[in-house]
Short mmCIF file of N, CA and C in Angstrom, two decimals:
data_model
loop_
_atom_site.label_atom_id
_atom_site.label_comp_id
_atom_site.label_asym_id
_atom_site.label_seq_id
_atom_site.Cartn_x
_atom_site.Cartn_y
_atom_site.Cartn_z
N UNK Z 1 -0.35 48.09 -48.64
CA UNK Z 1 -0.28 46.64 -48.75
C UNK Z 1 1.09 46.15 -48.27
N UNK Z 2 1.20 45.18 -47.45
CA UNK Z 2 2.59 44.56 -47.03
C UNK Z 2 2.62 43.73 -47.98
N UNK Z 3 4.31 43.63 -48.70
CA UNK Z 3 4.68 42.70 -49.57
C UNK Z 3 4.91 41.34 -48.33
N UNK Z 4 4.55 40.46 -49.95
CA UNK Z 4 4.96 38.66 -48.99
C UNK Z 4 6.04 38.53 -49.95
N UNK Z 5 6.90 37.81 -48.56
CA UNK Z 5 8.00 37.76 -49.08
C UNK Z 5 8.23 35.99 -48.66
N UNK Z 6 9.19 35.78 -50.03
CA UNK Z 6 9.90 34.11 -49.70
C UNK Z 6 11.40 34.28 -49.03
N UNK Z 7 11.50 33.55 -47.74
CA UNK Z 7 12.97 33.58 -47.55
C UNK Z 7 13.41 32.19 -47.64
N UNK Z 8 14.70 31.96 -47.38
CA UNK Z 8 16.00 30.91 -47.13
C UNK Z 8 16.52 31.18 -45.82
N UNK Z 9 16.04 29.80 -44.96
CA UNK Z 9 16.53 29.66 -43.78
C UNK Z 9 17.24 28.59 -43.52
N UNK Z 10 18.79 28.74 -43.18
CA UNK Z 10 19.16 27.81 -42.13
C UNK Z 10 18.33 27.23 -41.22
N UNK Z 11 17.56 26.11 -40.66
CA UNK Z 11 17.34 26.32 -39.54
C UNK Z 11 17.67 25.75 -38.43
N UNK Z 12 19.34 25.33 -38.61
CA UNK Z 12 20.14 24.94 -37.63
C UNK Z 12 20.26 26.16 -36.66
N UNK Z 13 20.73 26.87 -37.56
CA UNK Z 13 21.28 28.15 -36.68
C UNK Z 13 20.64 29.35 -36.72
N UNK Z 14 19.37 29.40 -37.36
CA UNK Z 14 18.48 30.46 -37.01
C UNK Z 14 18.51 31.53 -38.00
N UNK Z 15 19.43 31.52 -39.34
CA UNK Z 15 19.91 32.33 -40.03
C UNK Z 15 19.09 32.61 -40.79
N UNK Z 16 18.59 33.53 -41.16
CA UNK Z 16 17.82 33.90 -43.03
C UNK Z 16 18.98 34.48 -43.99
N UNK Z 17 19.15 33.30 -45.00
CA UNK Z 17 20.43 33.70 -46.33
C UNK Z 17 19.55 34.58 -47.19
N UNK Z 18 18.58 34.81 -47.60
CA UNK Z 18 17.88 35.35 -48.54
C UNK Z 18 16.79 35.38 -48.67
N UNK Z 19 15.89 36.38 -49.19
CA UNK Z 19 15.05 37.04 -49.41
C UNK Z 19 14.28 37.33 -50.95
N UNK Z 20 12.93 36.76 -51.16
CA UNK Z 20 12.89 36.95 -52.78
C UNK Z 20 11.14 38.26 -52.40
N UNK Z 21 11.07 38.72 -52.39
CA UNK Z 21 9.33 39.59 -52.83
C UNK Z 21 8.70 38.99 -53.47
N UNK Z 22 7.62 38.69 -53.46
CA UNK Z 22 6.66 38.00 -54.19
C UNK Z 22 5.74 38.86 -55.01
N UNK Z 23 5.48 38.91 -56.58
CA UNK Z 23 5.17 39.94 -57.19
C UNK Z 23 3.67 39.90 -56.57
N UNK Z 24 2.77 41.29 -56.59
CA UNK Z 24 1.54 41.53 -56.35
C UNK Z 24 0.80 40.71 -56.93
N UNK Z 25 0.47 39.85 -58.22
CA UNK Z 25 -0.39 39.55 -58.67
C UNK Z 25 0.03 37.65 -59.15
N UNK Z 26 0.88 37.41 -57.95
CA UNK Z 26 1.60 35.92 -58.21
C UNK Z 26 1.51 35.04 -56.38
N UNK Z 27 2.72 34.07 -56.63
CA UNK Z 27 2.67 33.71 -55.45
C UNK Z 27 4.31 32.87 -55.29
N UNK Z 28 4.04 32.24 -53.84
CA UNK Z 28 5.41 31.48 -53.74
C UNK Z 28 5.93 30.70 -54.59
N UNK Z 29 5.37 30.52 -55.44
CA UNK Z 29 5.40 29.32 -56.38
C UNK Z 29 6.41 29.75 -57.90
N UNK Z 30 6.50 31.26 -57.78
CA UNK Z 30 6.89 31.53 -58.94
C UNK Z 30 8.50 32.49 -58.54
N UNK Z 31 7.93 32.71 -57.23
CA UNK Z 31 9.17 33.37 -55.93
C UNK Z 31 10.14 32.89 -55.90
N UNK Z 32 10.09 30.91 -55.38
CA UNK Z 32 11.14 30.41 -54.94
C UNK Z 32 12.24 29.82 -55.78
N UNK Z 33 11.78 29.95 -57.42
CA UNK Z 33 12.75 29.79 -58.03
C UNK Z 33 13.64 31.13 -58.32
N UNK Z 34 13.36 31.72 -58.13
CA UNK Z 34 13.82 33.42 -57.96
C UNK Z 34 14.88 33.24 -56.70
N UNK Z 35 14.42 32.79 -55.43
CA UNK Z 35 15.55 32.81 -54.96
C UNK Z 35 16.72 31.86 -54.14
N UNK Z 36 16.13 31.13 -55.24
CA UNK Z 36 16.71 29.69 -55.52
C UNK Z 36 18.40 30.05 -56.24
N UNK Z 37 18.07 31.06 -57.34
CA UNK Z 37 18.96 31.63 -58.18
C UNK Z 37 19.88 32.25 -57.49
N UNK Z 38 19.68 32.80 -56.00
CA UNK Z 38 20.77 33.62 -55.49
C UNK Z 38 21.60 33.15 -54.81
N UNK Z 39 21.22 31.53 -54.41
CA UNK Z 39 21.82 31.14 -53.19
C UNK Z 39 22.61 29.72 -53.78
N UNK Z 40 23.74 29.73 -53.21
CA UNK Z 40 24.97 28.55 -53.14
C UNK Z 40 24.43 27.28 -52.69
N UNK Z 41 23.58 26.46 -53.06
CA UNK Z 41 22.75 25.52 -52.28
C UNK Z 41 24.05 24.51 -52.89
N UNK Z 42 24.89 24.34 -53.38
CA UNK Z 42 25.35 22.64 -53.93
C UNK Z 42 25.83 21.58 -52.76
N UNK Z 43 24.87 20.60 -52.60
CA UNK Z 43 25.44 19.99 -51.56
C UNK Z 43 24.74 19.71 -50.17
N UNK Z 44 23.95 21.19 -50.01
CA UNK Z 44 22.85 21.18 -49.16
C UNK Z 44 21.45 20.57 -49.71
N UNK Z 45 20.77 20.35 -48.46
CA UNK Z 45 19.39 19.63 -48.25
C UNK Z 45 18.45 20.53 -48.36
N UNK Z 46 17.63 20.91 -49.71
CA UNK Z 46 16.46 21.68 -49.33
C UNK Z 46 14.76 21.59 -49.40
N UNK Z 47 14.66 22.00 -47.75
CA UNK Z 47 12.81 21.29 -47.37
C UNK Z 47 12.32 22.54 -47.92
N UNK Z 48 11.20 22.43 -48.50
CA UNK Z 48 10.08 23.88 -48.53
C UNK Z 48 8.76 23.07 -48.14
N UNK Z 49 7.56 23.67 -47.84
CA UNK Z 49 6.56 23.16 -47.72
C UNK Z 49 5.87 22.84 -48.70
N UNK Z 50 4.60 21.94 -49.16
CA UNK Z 50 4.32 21.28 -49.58
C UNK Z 50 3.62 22.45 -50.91
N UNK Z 51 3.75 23.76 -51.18
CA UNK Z 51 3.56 24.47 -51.91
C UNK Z 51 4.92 24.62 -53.38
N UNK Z 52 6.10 24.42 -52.83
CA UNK Z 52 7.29 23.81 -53.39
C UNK Z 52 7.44 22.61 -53.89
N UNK Z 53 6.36 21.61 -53.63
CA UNK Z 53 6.56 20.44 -54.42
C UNK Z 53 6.19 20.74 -56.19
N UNK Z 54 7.23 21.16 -56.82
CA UNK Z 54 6.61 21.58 -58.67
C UNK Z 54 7.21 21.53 -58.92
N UNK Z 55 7.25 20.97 -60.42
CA UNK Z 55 8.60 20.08 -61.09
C UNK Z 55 9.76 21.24 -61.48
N UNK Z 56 9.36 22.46 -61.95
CA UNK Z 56 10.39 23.46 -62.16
C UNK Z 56 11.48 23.59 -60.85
N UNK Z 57 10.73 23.91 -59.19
CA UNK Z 57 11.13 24.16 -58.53
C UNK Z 57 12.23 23.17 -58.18
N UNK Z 58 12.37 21.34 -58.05
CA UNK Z 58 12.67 20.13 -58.38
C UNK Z 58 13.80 20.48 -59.10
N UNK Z 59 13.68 20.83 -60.38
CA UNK Z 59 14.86 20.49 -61.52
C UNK Z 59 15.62 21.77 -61.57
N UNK Z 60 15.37 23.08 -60.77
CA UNK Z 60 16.21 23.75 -60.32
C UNK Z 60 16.88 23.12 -59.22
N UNK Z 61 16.67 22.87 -58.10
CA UNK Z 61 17.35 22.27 -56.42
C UNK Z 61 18.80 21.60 -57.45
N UNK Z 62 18.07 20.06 -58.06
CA UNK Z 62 19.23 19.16 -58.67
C UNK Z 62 19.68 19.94 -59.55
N UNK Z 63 19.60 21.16 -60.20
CA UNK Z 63 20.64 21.40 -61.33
C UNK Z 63 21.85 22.03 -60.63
N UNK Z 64 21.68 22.95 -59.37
CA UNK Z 64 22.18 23.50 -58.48
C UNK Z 64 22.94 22.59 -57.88
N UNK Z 65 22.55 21.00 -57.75
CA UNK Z 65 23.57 20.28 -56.78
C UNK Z 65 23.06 19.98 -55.89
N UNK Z 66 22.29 20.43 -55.73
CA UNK Z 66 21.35 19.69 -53.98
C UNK Z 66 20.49 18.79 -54.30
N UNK Z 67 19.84 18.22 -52.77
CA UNK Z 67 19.24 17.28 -52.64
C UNK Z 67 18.10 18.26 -51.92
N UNK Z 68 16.77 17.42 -51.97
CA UNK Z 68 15.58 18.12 -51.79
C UNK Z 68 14.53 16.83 -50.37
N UNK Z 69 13.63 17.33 -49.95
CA UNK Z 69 13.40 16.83 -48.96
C UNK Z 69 11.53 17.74 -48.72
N UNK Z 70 10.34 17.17 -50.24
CA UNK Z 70 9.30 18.07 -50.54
C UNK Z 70 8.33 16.88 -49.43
N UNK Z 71 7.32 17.35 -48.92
CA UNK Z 71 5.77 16.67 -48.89
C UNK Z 71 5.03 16.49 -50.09
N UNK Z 72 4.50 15.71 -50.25
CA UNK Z 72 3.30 15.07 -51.33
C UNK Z 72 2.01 15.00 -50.59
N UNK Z 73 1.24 15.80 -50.89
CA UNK Z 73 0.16 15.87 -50.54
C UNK Z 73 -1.56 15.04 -51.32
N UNK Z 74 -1.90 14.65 -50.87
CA UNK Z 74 -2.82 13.38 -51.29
C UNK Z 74 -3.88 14.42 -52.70
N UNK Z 75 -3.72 16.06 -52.71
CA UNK Z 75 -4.05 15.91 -54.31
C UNK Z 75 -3.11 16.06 -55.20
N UNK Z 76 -1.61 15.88 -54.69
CA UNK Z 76 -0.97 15.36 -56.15
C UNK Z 76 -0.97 13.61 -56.68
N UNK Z 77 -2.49 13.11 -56.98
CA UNK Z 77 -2.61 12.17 -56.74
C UNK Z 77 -1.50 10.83 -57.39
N UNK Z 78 -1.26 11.32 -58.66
CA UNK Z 78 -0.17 10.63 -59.36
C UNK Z 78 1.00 11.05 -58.84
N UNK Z 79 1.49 12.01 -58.61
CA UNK Z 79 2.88 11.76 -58.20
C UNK Z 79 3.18 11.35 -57.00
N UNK Z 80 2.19 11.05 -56.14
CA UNK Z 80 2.00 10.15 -54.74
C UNK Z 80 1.91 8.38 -55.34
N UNK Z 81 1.22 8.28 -56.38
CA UNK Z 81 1.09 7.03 -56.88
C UNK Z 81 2.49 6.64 -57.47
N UNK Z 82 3.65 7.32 -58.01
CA UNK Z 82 4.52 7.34 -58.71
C UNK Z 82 5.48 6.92 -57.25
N UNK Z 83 5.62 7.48 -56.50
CA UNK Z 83 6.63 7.58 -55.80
C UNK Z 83 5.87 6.31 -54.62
N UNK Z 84 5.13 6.08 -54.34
CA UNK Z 84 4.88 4.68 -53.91
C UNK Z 84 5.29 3.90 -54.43
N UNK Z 85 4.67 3.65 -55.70
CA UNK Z 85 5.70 2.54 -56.21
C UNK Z 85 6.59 2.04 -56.54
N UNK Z 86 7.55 3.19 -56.55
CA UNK Z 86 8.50 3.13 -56.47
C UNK Z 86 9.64 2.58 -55.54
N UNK Z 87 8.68 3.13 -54.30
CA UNK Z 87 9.08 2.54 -52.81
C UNK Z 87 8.63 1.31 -52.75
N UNK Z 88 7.50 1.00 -53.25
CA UNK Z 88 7.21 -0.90 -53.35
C UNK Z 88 8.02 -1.54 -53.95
N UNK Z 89 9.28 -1.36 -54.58
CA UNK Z 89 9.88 -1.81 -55.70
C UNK Z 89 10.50 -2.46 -54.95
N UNK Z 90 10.99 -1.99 -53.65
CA UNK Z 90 12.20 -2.71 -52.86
C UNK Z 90 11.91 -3.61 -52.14
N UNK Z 91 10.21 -3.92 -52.32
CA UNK Z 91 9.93 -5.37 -51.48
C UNK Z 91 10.01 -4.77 -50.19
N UNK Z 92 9.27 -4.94 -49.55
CA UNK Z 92 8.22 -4.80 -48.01
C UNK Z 92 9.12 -3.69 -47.79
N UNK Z 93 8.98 -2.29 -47.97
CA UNK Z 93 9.68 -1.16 -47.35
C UNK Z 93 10.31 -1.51 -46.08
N UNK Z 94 8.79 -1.45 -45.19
CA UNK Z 94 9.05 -1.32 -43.87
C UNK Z 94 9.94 -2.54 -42.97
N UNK Z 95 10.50 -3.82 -43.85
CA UNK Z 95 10.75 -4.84 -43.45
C UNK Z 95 12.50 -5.08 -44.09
N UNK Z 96 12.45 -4.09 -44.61
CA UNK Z 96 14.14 -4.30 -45.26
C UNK Z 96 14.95 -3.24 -44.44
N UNK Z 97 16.11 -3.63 -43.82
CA UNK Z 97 16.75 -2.77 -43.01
C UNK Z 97 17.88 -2.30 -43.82
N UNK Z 98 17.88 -2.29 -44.81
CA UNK Z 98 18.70 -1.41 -45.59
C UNK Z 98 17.93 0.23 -46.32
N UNK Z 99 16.57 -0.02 -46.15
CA UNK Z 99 15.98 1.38 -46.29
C UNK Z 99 15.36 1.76 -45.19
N UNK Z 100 15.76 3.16 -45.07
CA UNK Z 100 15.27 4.07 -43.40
C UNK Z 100 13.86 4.66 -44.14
N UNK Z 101 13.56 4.64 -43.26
CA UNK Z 101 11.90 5.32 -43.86
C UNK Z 101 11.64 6.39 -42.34
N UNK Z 102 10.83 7.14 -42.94
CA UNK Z 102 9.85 8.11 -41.72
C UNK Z 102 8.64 8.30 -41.96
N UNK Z 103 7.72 8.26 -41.12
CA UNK Z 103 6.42 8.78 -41.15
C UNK Z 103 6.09 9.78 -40.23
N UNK Z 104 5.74 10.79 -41.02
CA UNK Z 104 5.33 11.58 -39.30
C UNK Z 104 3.75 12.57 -40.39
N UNK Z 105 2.98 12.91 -39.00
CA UNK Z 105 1.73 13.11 -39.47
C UNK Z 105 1.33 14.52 -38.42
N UNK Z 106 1.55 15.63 -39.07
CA UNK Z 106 1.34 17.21 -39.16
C UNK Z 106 0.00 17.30 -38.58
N UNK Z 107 -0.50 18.40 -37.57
CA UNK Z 107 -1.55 19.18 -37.29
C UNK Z 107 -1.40 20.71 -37.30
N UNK Z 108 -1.51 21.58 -37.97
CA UNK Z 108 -1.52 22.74 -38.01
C UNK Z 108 -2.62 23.21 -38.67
N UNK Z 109 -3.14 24.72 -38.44
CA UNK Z 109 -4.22 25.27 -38.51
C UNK Z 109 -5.56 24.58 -38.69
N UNK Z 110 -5.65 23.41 -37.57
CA UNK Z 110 -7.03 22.33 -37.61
C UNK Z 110 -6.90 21.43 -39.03
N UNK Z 111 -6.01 21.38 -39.72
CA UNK Z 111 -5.74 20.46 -40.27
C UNK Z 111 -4.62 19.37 -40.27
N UNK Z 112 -5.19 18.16 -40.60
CA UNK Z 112 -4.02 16.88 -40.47
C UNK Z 112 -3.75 16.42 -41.87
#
């Protein structure tokens, strides 16, 4: 059996900082706070894919000092509802030039 493994990538510069194994009978989910623990993040920006959006994983990044940068995917249905409205708060998002916004919309493995 090949172990799956979670890493930490730069990916300015192409680097892998670290490496966590993922136990046989688990998944990334229980990995990346594992090697979350090894690495100097305070200060840095960290993306994971939309499997990393979980509140443990979250309140590790900020206890560490960083800032985080997750996808919300349409079945975390409340915390998509939470964080909209939140963004409605500021009155017409897309029309106030004091907040930058992005949209961008993913195709990989035949899904959008």
């Amino acid at each position: 059996m090949i172990p799956y493994i979670v890493s930490a990538f730069i990916g300015e510069i192409g680097l892998s900082i670290g490496q966590v194994k993922v136990d046989d009978k688990s998944n990334e989910i229980t990995a990346i706070p594992d090697l979350l623990d090894l690495l100097d993040i305070e200060g840095a920006t960290i993306t994971i894919d939309a499997i990393g959006t979980q509140e443990e994983i979250i309140n590790k990044i900020v206890d560490k000092g960083a800032h985080f940068v997750l996808p919300v995917k349409d079945n975390q249905r409340e915390l998509k509802k939470q964080i909209k409205s939140h963004f409605e708060s500021y009155n017409n998002l897309y029309g106030n030039s004091e907040v930058f916004h992005k949209k961008s919309i993913e195709k990989d493995h035949g899904r959008i």
